[in-house]
Amino acid sequence: MTAGPDCYRAARTGGLAPALESLTAALLPGALPYGPAGHAVTTATVAASATHAWFDGVRHDREPEGERTPAVAAVPGGPVLILRRAAPTAVGRPSAVPHHAWLSGLAWLRLGLSEALRLSCMDYLGGRRVGATATLLHQQLVKGTVAEAVAVHLEAHAVLRALDGEASGAAERVHRLITGADRELVRLLGASGYVTGGVGQVADASELLADAYCRQEPPC
Amino acid sequence: MLSPGDASLHRLRGQMREWGADFRDRALELDRDPRTIRRCLDLPAVRFLAAMGVPRRYRRPELIDGHAFDGATAVERVVVMEELARADVGMLVSAPGPLLAGVLVQVTGDERQREWFYERVLDRPLWTCFALTEPDHGSDAASLRTSLTRRPDGGAVLRGAKRYVGNAVRAQVAAVFGRTGASMLGIGAALVETSTPGFHAEVIDTIGLRGACLSAVRLDDVEVPAGMVLGQHLSPSRRGVWAFTRTFNLLRPGVAAIALGIARGAYEYLLASRRLWTRGEQHHLDRLRRDLDGTRALVLSAAEAVDAEPGEGHLASAAKLRAVRLAEHATDLACALLGPGARLDHPLLDKMVRDARGMEFVEGTSNMQRLTIFHSVLSGRLDRSLSIRRSRAAAPSRR
Ligand SMILES: Cc1cc2nc3c(=O)[nH]c(=O)nc-3n(C[C@H](O)[C@H](O)[C@H](O)COP(=O)(O)OP(=O)(O)OC[C@H]3O[C@@H](n4cnc5c(N)ncnc54)[C@H](O)[C@@H]3O)c2cc1C
């Protein structure tokens, strides 16, 4: 199955919105995907063209009158909508795409974003001087942080490649690891990673994806 | 001096907790529109913050339950900051007041400058800002490039750019650091009215801590009047890096307390949102409560340490390092325990998550705190101060 790796590449090079569209088109064409508590993080194009709703692994009719858009995140790559709807009242049909398949697709997507974040960090740190000569990239503490994040990325690749068809616990764990790596990487951007509309906000939107779709385990 | 166990500090804490309710009520509105603070200037907590840090000789301090508090010590400040940040950090950081600029004036100002500054603070709500960070120099502030060129009449001219300066867009008075010469000693600071021609500030929109109105500042030949360059009565070594390091040391326990307050806010939000917890969840909650207590003990001892010796910053660095992590952990745990979509369904919690992340950068990142702590180990200062603390603890109490 190439949906995961494809959206990973789309995320890494194009950003969140194109990657979400790529993943939805590949896994859930025509669907508006909602997480277990009725949240969707998606694009306007997906929302406008969806003919039905996918509710945590179950296919339902759309109920446009019950859908709300509480927030829009303007991030590089295009705006992302956050939608909310109540749990469906009618019984739906099981979808061919279960919860864990969507979750592992999203984990691929978030991995692509996290690697793009790492590249942004390298650019930023390489251009930032400490004293007269060294750059931030040469500081041991900085090198250590980048290396830790890369180790997580490598583990995520290994797990996701082996994951096809497995239950969701492993994918949820990858989501947690990626969130941790993103947090550390965003710190490396200094206050520039805290500015709206920049790469720090992509990391925040990526966390919102996990928040919407994962049945979370508490952080350690 | 008050000690953390002092009963009067409990009164201060209780009062701040009560006043904090106003902050919580306005938290989300201020997050959407930071100008909200202008409609809140009569709230008791805002009035307290507006004069916090002005020493007693310039005013009659606030009486709380019969006790006078001026917020001039780090110990008092950590109590105030923790309680108000627990309610809402956005309101706290958007409030007018002397804060960083005030401590800098206390550390480097001469008598006339202090009088001028405190008069301005007491006259009407005064927003101030402390402009150190530059677009190319954040953690490495000692490499700053803005020029502070002295003139023969005693005044000076500021030219350059600052970035991420809290409240600069709304400040009437700014403390600005600039370079007076090429060497490490060639750094100084000056007080300027932001209405001076050439002072331009615009907001930088941030993910959280939006009340702080982080700003980009351009200084196009801003005239500093004679008498407004700080530290002229001090030796040159005490005007630049020494001055901002000492100022940060004195306020860093307060920054740690803000992070601790956010963590407590998240913990209490959790407790208020659900009654029943599984055993596993209860275990996480118990552990968080113990973490909160432990970090509070560290924050209070950091405040005591800088009140006793403002040059000793390692405890304050340790407190900030630990409290910032705790704020992130507590807010994340709250989201995890409230289940899928917690951030999307609980706007206040979502705000706490976003605010907690910003604390990393306020007054030095975690890596800079780690380096400070390590230098104190390497130089022997840490072990010297630990042995002093041990012998103080062993000495018979005089109270
Ligand atoms: C909410 C908020 C309020 C602020 N208020 C003010 C204010 O009022 N006035 C003001 O002047 N500034 C203010 N700042 C700016 C703040 O002081 C800087 O963001 C901070 O000092 C870090 O600088 P930077 O953002 O340029 O990051 P950088 O210095 O570019 O750091 C990037 C990364 O490199 C790491 N790093 C840097 N140097 C080293 C090193 N030697 N070894 C290892 N790692 C290193 C850092 O830890 C960070 O992870 C504020 C920032 C925020 C977010």
XYZ file of C-alpha atoms and ligand atoms in Angstrom:
672
model
C 0.000 0.000 0.000
C 1.466 3.351 -1.027
C -1.059 5.796 0.454
C 1.086 6.329 3.580
C 4.451 6.833 1.859
C 2.778 9.024 -0.805
C 1.258 11.379 1.717
C 4.517 11.325 3.681
C 6.255 12.695 0.580
C 3.470 15.208 -0.037
C 3.758 16.414 3.571
C 7.519 16.674 3.459
C 7.606 18.713 0.300
C 4.207 20.391 -0.022
C 2.917 20.777 3.535
C -0.111 19.752 5.535
C -3.026 20.628 3.247
C -1.820 18.835 0.087
C -0.829 15.825 2.184
C -4.270 15.634 3.799
C -5.861 15.784 0.371
C -3.534 13.092 -0.927
C -4.247 10.781 2.007
C -8.000 11.312 1.913
C -8.122 10.730 -1.861
C -6.119 7.523 -1.523
C -7.753 5.996 1.556
C -11.187 7.544 1.879
C -12.197 9.035 -1.481
C -15.403 11.024 -1.197
C -15.376 10.920 2.619
C -15.085 13.550 5.285
C -13.049 11.729 7.958
C -14.014 12.287 11.600
C -12.186 11.065 14.692
C -13.748 9.116 17.584
C -15.209 12.201 19.278
C -16.483 13.859 16.092
C -13.598 16.147 15.064
C -12.155 16.507 11.590
C -8.968 18.254 10.551
C -9.201 18.637 6.809
C -9.195 21.054 3.896
C -11.981 23.078 2.344
C -11.632 21.041 -0.865
C -12.165 17.741 0.961
C -15.073 19.175 2.938
C -16.716 20.619 -0.177
C -16.457 17.445 -2.257
C -17.196 14.806 0.399
C -20.371 12.855 -0.271
C -20.387 10.954 3.017
C -18.783 10.987 6.455
C -16.346 8.438 7.813
C -16.712 8.297 11.551
C -13.822 6.481 13.179
C -14.078 3.483 10.832
C -17.832 3.594 10.133
C -19.486 5.086 7.054
C -22.334 7.530 7.649
C -24.346 10.066 5.729
C -23.146 13.616 5.944
C -25.218 15.868 8.139
C -24.159 19.294 6.887
C -26.567 21.062 9.218
C -24.827 19.452 12.224
C -21.317 20.321 11.035
C -19.504 23.286 12.541
C -16.166 24.838 11.622
C -14.855 26.170 14.911
C -11.399 27.067 13.594
C -9.227 27.521 10.537
C -5.443 27.207 10.770
C -3.593 29.270 8.166
C -0.403 27.286 7.696
C 2.174 27.061 4.901
C 0.851 24.712 2.221
C -2.699 26.018 2.543
C -5.376 26.559 5.196
C -6.724 23.657 7.220
C -10.230 23.475 8.656
C -11.208 22.054 11.973
C -14.715 20.647 11.876
C -16.947 19.354 14.614
C -20.095 17.296 14.485
C -22.163 15.351 16.974
C -21.958 11.560 17.053
C -24.229 10.100 14.374
C -27.600 8.970 15.593
C -28.224 6.391 12.857
C -26.307 3.133 12.612
C -23.639 3.358 9.922
C -21.949 0.788 7.714
C -18.484 -0.523 8.543
C -16.002 1.082 6.195
C -13.406 -0.899 4.258
C -10.892 1.434 5.900
C -10.714 0.810 9.639
C -9.654 3.312 12.274
C -6.079 2.024 12.484
C -5.489 2.263 8.728
C -6.389 5.940 8.764
C -4.259 6.431 11.884
C -1.197 4.892 10.296
C -1.730 6.998 7.166
C -1.851 10.064 9.383
C 1.289 8.931 11.170
C 3.086 8.808 7.801
C 1.774 12.276 7.067
C 2.929 13.664 10.412
C 6.302 12.012 9.956
C 6.712 13.898 6.667
C 5.813 17.166 8.405
C 8.196 16.417 11.246
C 11.058 15.799 8.833
C 10.262 19.047 7.042
C 10.406 20.714 10.443
C 13.824 19.195 11.019
C 14.994 20.660 7.698
C 13.673 24.097 8.709
C 15.546 23.791 11.998
C 18.783 22.942 10.199
C 18.374 26.003 7.967
C 17.615 28.266 10.904
C 20.380 26.964 13.145
C 22.968 26.993 10.360
C 22.261 30.664 9.742
C 22.429 31.739 13.355
C 25.748 32.867 14.813
C 26.930 32.416 18.387
C 29.686 34.881 19.194
C 31.977 35.726 16.318
C 32.362 32.470 14.401
C 30.338 29.416 15.456
C 26.744 28.774 14.463
C 24.005 27.323 16.640
C 24.289 24.137 14.628
C 27.704 23.563 16.168
C 26.501 23.581 19.765
C 26.597 20.137 21.335
C 23.215 20.516 23.019
C 21.692 21.456 19.683
C 23.323 18.536 17.878
C 22.001 16.209 20.561
C 18.449 17.469 20.170
C 18.508 17.109 16.382
C 19.953 13.606 16.720
C 17.229 12.557 19.195
C 14.540 13.752 16.805
C 16.151 11.944 13.892
C 16.316 8.751 15.945
C 12.572 9.044 16.507
C 12.003 9.617 12.797
C 14.018 6.524 11.930
C 12.082 4.453 14.425
C 8.824 5.807 13.040
C 9.846 4.796 9.501
C 10.712 1.291 10.683
C 7.483 0.857 12.640
C 5.214 2.295 9.966
C 6.771 0.166 7.212
C 6.089 -2.942 9.275
C 2.653 -1.845 10.374
C 0.375 -2.575 7.428
C -2.832 -4.135 8.629
C -1.970 -4.173 12.324
C -4.044 -2.874 15.187
C -3.888 0.790 16.058
C -1.829 0.770 19.294
C 1.448 0.867 17.396
C 0.311 3.787 15.224
C -0.884 5.722 18.261
C 2.530 5.222 19.792
C 4.180 6.605 16.648
C 1.917 9.651 16.915
C 3.074 10.202 20.483
C 6.724 9.882 19.462
C 6.287 12.351 16.627
C 4.596 14.865 18.925
C 7.570 14.596 21.309
C 10.100 15.029 18.488
C 8.195 18.027 17.115
C 8.155 19.707 20.505
C 11.924 19.403 20.781
C 12.498 20.565 17.216
C 10.235 23.574 17.571
C 12.265 24.699 20.589
C 15.282 24.840 18.299
C 13.599 27.544 16.241
C 13.606 29.892 19.221
C 10.766 32.404 19.289
C 10.511 32.199 15.475
C 8.836 28.819 16.021
C 6.151 30.527 18.102
C 4.975 32.872 15.374
C 1.567 32.319 13.789
C 1.595 31.033 10.230
C 5.115 29.623 10.401
C 6.546 26.126 10.716
C 5.835 26.130 14.475
C 2.161 26.397 13.661
C 2.399 23.482 11.256
C 3.699 21.437 14.190
C 0.775 22.672 16.253
C -1.713 21.712 13.522
C -0.015 18.330 13.293
C -0.655 17.869 17.019
C -4.278 18.826 16.499
C -4.516 16.002 13.957
C -3.329 13.541 16.597
C -5.695 15.114 19.126
C -8.641 14.683 16.768
C -8.014 11.129 15.590
C -6.021 9.247 18.272
C -7.541 7.546 21.255
C -4.732 8.900 23.306
C -2.527 7.262 25.856
C -1.322 9.597 28.609
C 2.196 10.949 28.155
C 4.841 9.271 30.368
C 12.257 39.715 54.462
C 9.384 37.297 54.037
C 10.179 33.621 53.898
C 8.132 31.143 51.881
C 6.570 29.656 54.989
C 5.477 33.051 56.270
C 1.783 33.252 57.157
C 1.454 36.608 55.421
C 2.458 34.979 52.150
C -0.513 32.661 52.523
C -2.696 35.736 52.718
C -1.082 37.131 49.601
C -1.650 33.804 47.861
C -5.279 33.703 48.981
C -5.912 37.239 47.766
C -4.319 36.580 44.380
C -6.345 33.430 44.028
C -9.511 35.377 44.652
C -8.541 38.196 42.274
C -7.466 35.646 39.682
C -11.113 34.702 39.075
C -11.473 37.937 37.065
C -8.560 36.836 34.897
C -10.072 33.445 34.150
C -13.346 35.082 33.106
C -11.577 37.157 30.468
C -8.930 34.658 29.341
C -10.439 33.629 26.031
C -11.600 37.089 25.088
C -8.091 38.455 25.628
C -6.612 35.581 23.654
C -8.772 36.602 20.692
C -8.223 40.301 21.179
C -5.276 41.434 23.333
C -6.739 44.959 23.470
C -9.238 43.552 25.989
C -6.798 44.480 28.756
C -7.589 48.154 28.230
C -11.098 47.484 29.501
C -9.762 45.702 32.579
C -7.584 48.357 34.166
C -9.813 48.607 37.214
C -9.592 44.948 38.150
C -7.832 44.647 41.504
C -5.204 42.231 40.181
C -4.394 44.531 37.252
C -4.071 47.482 39.621
C -1.764 45.453 41.827
C 0.406 44.435 38.862
C 0.481 47.999 37.566
C 2.507 49.037 40.617
C 4.147 45.726 41.496
C 7.801 46.211 42.266
C 7.645 49.917 43.110
C 9.547 50.115 46.394
C 7.913 51.373 49.568
C 9.841 54.605 49.684
C 7.988 55.786 46.577
C 4.457 54.864 47.651
C 2.239 53.262 50.232
C 2.194 49.568 49.381
C -0.981 47.560 48.917
C -2.474 46.324 52.182
C -3.785 42.781 51.994
C -5.424 41.543 55.127
C -3.469 44.124 57.103
C -0.108 43.203 55.538
C 1.808 45.486 53.219
C 2.931 44.000 49.898
C 4.813 45.824 47.188
C 5.969 42.857 45.103
C 9.531 44.140 45.346
C 10.967 40.782 46.446
C 11.231 37.674 44.318
C 9.461 35.669 47.039
C 6.389 37.887 46.847
C 6.494 37.926 43.072
C 6.506 34.151 42.712
C 3.382 33.881 44.821
C 1.620 36.566 42.783
C 2.764 35.163 39.443
C 1.880 31.554 40.196
C -1.612 32.381 41.364
C -2.430 34.807 38.567
C -0.952 32.550 35.875
C -3.002 29.688 37.291
C -6.041 31.823 36.511
C -4.775 33.155 33.177
C -1.271 33.899 32.044
C -2.497 36.007 29.121
C -4.062 38.587 31.408
C -0.977 38.510 33.610
C 1.477 39.265 30.820
C -0.740 41.881 29.204
C -1.128 43.982 32.339
C 0.615 47.330 32.661
C 3.446 47.583 35.156
C 7.159 48.072 35.641
C 8.223 44.391 35.635
C 11.514 43.747 33.741
C 12.107 47.418 32.998
C 11.402 48.223 36.651
C 13.929 45.706 37.936
C 16.484 47.041 35.465
C 15.865 50.575 36.745
C 16.228 49.276 40.287
C 19.506 47.554 39.379
C 21.111 50.259 37.219
C 19.121 53.473 37.601
C 20.389 56.458 39.587
C 18.124 58.176 42.067
C 16.728 60.666 39.547
C 15.982 57.957 37.013
C 14.222 55.842 39.631
C 12.119 58.765 40.739
C 11.208 59.638 37.156
C 10.316 56.034 36.348
C 8.288 55.298 39.482
C 6.430 58.583 39.190
C 5.400 57.610 35.684
C 4.354 54.158 36.897
C 2.269 55.545 39.740
C 0.720 58.373 37.754
C -1.502 56.164 35.573
C -1.335 52.588 34.211
C 1.997 52.476 32.419
C 3.003 49.733 30.041
C 6.720 49.259 29.869
C 8.921 47.006 27.781
C 12.409 45.586 27.962
C 13.997 45.490 24.523
C 17.025 43.221 24.401
C 16.454 40.476 21.781
C 17.301 41.317 18.165
C 16.370 39.609 14.898
C 19.823 37.991 14.703
C 20.685 37.749 18.398
C 18.399 36.058 20.900
C 20.103 33.663 23.306
C 23.402 35.305 22.418
C 22.173 38.712 23.520
C 25.699 39.882 24.326
C 26.344 40.061 20.561
C 23.561 42.592 20.034
C 24.047 45.131 17.235
C 21.690 48.042 17.989
C 23.835 51.104 18.547
C 23.524 53.360 21.573
C 25.710 56.288 20.583
C 26.489 58.749 23.340
C 26.311 62.482 22.597
C 28.366 65.187 24.279
C 25.260 66.609 26.025
C 24.793 63.374 27.987
C 22.017 62.039 25.740
C 22.344 59.312 23.137
C 20.900 57.986 19.874
C 19.481 54.489 19.356
C 19.601 52.843 15.963
C 18.781 49.232 15.114
C 16.049 46.631 15.451
C 14.608 44.518 18.275
C 12.326 41.520 18.021
C 9.928 39.541 20.212
C 9.725 42.365 22.732
C 6.749 41.832 25.028
C 4.231 44.705 25.099
C 6.334 47.101 22.990
C 3.316 48.073 20.881
C 1.435 49.301 23.910
C 4.343 50.495 26.063
C 4.765 54.184 26.818
C 8.272 53.699 28.223
C 10.906 51.305 26.889
C 14.193 50.140 28.356
C 16.377 49.489 25.318
C 19.789 47.834 25.196
C 22.364 48.953 22.685
C 26.027 48.832 21.901
C 28.204 51.681 23.090
C 31.455 50.087 21.938
C 32.851 46.954 20.326
C 34.029 45.115 23.446
C 31.993 42.907 25.797
C 31.758 45.930 28.105
C 30.400 48.071 25.304
C 26.718 47.439 26.067
C 24.377 49.791 27.857
C 20.693 50.536 28.258
C 18.559 53.628 28.114
C 15.010 54.621 28.954
C 13.010 56.120 26.105
C 9.474 57.311 25.633
C 7.992 55.256 22.827
C 6.364 58.421 21.465
C 9.851 59.661 20.513
C 10.182 60.033 16.726
C 11.881 57.007 15.181
C 10.471 54.437 17.637
C 8.273 52.042 15.638
C 6.673 48.879 17.021
C 4.389 46.362 15.384
C 2.767 43.195 16.677
C 4.100 39.752 15.846
C 1.180 37.339 15.937
C 2.010 34.348 18.150
C 0.581 30.886 18.730
C 0.082 31.474 22.442
C 0.788 34.042 25.172
C -1.034 36.397 22.865
C -1.684 38.858 25.674
C 2.049 39.648 25.679
C 1.725 41.336 22.266
C 5.230 40.373 21.171
C 6.511 43.135 18.956
C 9.105 43.921 16.356
C 10.725 47.269 17.101
C 12.563 49.531 14.688
C 14.758 52.262 16.126
C 15.452 54.910 13.517
C 17.793 57.336 15.253
C 15.719 57.540 18.407
C 16.910 60.421 20.599
C 17.565 59.507 24.216
C 17.418 62.663 26.359
C 20.289 63.531 28.681
C 19.965 61.704 31.975
C 18.142 58.711 30.495
C 21.119 56.476 29.802
C 21.134 53.979 32.654
C 24.053 53.092 34.884
C 26.242 56.146 34.324
C 27.009 56.234 38.051
C 28.156 52.580 37.914
C 31.365 51.128 36.555
C 31.114 50.222 32.832
C 31.199 46.525 33.739
C 27.827 46.940 35.490
C 25.883 48.583 32.698
C 25.417 45.879 30.089
C 25.628 42.081 30.349
C 25.948 42.269 34.141
C 22.822 44.418 34.318
C 20.598 42.227 32.196
C 21.905 39.026 33.771
C 21.118 40.364 37.231
C 17.717 41.610 36.106
C 16.912 38.182 34.660
C 18.173 36.428 37.793
C 15.816 38.493 39.909
C 12.804 37.847 37.708
C 13.449 34.301 36.533
C 11.898 32.683 39.618
C 8.787 34.660 38.663
C 8.902 33.263 35.131
C 9.239 29.784 36.608
C 6.261 30.567 38.827
C 4.222 31.537 35.764
C 5.000 28.173 34.158
C 4.112 26.459 37.430
C 0.867 28.432 37.522
C -0.042 27.218 34.020
C 0.669 23.642 35.129
C -1.538 24.069 38.166
C -4.219 25.648 36.042
C -4.257 22.533 33.853
C -4.314 20.216 36.868
C -7.204 22.054 38.481
C -9.029 22.231 35.156
C -8.819 18.443 35.004
C -10.098 18.010 38.546
C -13.005 20.328 37.847
C -13.994 18.636 34.616
C -14.497 15.110 35.869
C -15.221 13.413 39.177
C -14.413 9.794 38.485
C -11.078 8.502 37.332
C -9.794 5.031 36.625
C -6.961 3.792 38.829
C -4.455 4.413 36.080
C -5.707 7.947 35.556
C -5.709 8.606 39.286
C -2.089 7.480 39.384
C -1.187 10.077 36.741
C -3.073 12.765 38.651
C -1.362 11.904 41.940
C 2.013 12.007 40.293
C 1.258 15.363 38.712
C 0.169 16.790 42.078
C 3.449 15.681 43.633
C 5.375 17.174 40.718
C 3.549 20.461 41.237
C 4.438 20.480 44.935
C 8.067 19.641 44.211
C 8.486 22.318 41.574
C 6.806 24.871 43.790
C 9.363 24.133 46.514
C 12.151 24.688 43.985
C 10.618 27.933 42.701
C 10.266 29.303 46.212
C 13.820 28.446 47.140
C 15.048 30.037 43.887
C 13.194 33.207 44.855
C 14.722 33.193 48.334
C 18.159 32.662 46.833
C 18.000 35.637 44.459
C 16.531 37.846 47.163
C 19.551 36.974 49.302
C 22.115 37.207 46.477
C 20.954 38.438 43.055
C 24.190 37.309 41.436
C 23.418 33.638 42.075
C 21.155 32.526 39.250
C 21.544 28.752 39.117
C 18.568 27.951 41.329
C 16.420 30.294 39.278
C 17.627 28.551 36.118
C 16.855 25.151 37.608
C 13.398 26.361 38.606
C 12.680 27.686 35.132
C 13.961 24.543 33.448
C 11.803 22.280 35.613
C 8.695 24.461 35.639
C 8.589 24.904 31.861
C 8.734 21.144 31.341
C 6.078 20.647 33.963
C 3.772 23.158 32.281
C 4.026 21.245 29.019
C 3.611 17.901 30.742
C 0.590 18.998 32.788
C -1.224 20.502 29.817
C -0.472 17.449 27.667
C -1.633 15.106 30.403
C -4.842 17.073 30.757
C -5.505 16.654 27.023
C -4.696 12.961 27.124
C -6.996 12.310 30.092
C -9.863 14.268 28.578
C -9.754 12.079 25.465
C -9.844 12.624 21.705
C -10.467 16.165 20.597
C -9.696 17.603 24.049
C -7.963 20.645 22.643
C -10.758 21.234 20.203
C -13.539 20.859 22.768
C -11.852 22.684 25.680
C -10.738 26.109 24.430
C -9.300 27.076 27.817
C -7.189 23.944 27.922
C -6.132 24.495 24.320
C -5.019 27.968 25.350
C -3.037 26.545 28.268
C -1.290 24.124 25.884
C -0.332 26.974 23.561
C 0.701 29.298 26.391
C 2.809 26.624 28.110
C 4.917 26.203 24.980
C 5.840 29.865 24.842
C 7.327 29.821 28.322
C 10.326 27.998 26.862
C 11.572 31.248 25.311
C 10.812 33.792 28.028
C 14.019 34.972 29.726
C 16.241 32.344 28.185
C 15.580 28.943 26.635
C 16.035 25.631 28.431
C 19.438 25.130 26.834
C 20.596 28.473 28.223
C 19.352 27.462 31.683
C 21.230 24.174 31.335
C 24.402 26.066 30.455
C 23.978 28.413 33.437
C 23.495 25.477 35.775
C 26.506 23.693 34.341
C 28.727 26.777 34.654
C 27.752 27.099 38.287
C 28.862 23.490 38.797
C 32.122 23.968 36.916
C 33.025 27.182 38.667
C 32.373 25.677 42.100
C 29.654 28.272 42.821
C 26.957 25.632 43.100
C 28.803 23.577 45.701
C 29.808 26.680 47.628
C 26.216 27.842 47.777
C 25.008 24.364 48.763
C 27.428 24.280 51.686
C 26.302 27.760 52.783
C 22.690 26.624 52.630
C 23.548 23.494 54.594
C 25.282 25.481 57.320
C 22.371 27.971 57.430
C 19.973 25.076 57.811
C 22.095 23.612 60.623
C 22.362 26.919 62.514
C 19.917 27.357 65.425
C 16.868 29.356 64.405
C 16.655 32.871 65.753
C 12.890 33.109 65.354
C 6.488 35.065 25.000
C 7.837 35.676 24.773
C 8.166 36.875 25.422
C 9.400 37.495 25.171
N 9.657 38.700 25.769
C 10.801 39.350 25.454
C 11.026 40.683 25.958
O 10.177 41.251 26.653
N 12.181 41.308 25.618
C 13.119 40.722 24.831
O 14.140 41.357 24.575
N 12.929 39.458 24.323
C 11.796 38.769 24.618
N 11.560 37.509 24.093
C 12.556 36.885 23.238
C 13.323 35.794 23.985
O 14.136 36.359 24.957
C 14.115 35.003 22.938
O 13.178 34.330 22.141
C 15.041 33.994 23.576
O 16.094 34.650 24.211
C 15.630 33.035 22.536
O 16.166 33.726 21.464
P 15.771 33.319 19.969
O 14.310 33.249 19.891
O 16.477 34.245 19.057
O 16.339 31.858 19.808
P 17.845 31.465 19.399
O 18.793 32.181 20.254
O 17.979 31.604 17.944
O 17.874 29.936 19.812
C 17.434 28.892 18.958
C 17.690 27.567 19.648
O 19.082 27.390 19.874
C 19.338 27.096 21.238
N 20.593 27.723 21.630
C 20.945 29.013 21.515
N 22.200 29.196 21.939
C 22.672 27.997 22.350
C 23.885 27.543 22.901
N 24.903 28.363 23.097
N 23.999 26.218 23.201
C 22.976 25.377 22.996
N 21.792 25.755 22.471
C 21.634 27.052 22.152
C 18.182 27.683 21.992
O 17.999 26.971 23.202
C 17.040 27.466 21.019
O 16.536 26.180 21.183
C 10.337 36.878 24.306
C 10.003 35.667 23.669
C 8.775 35.075 23.884
C 8.406 33.832 23.145
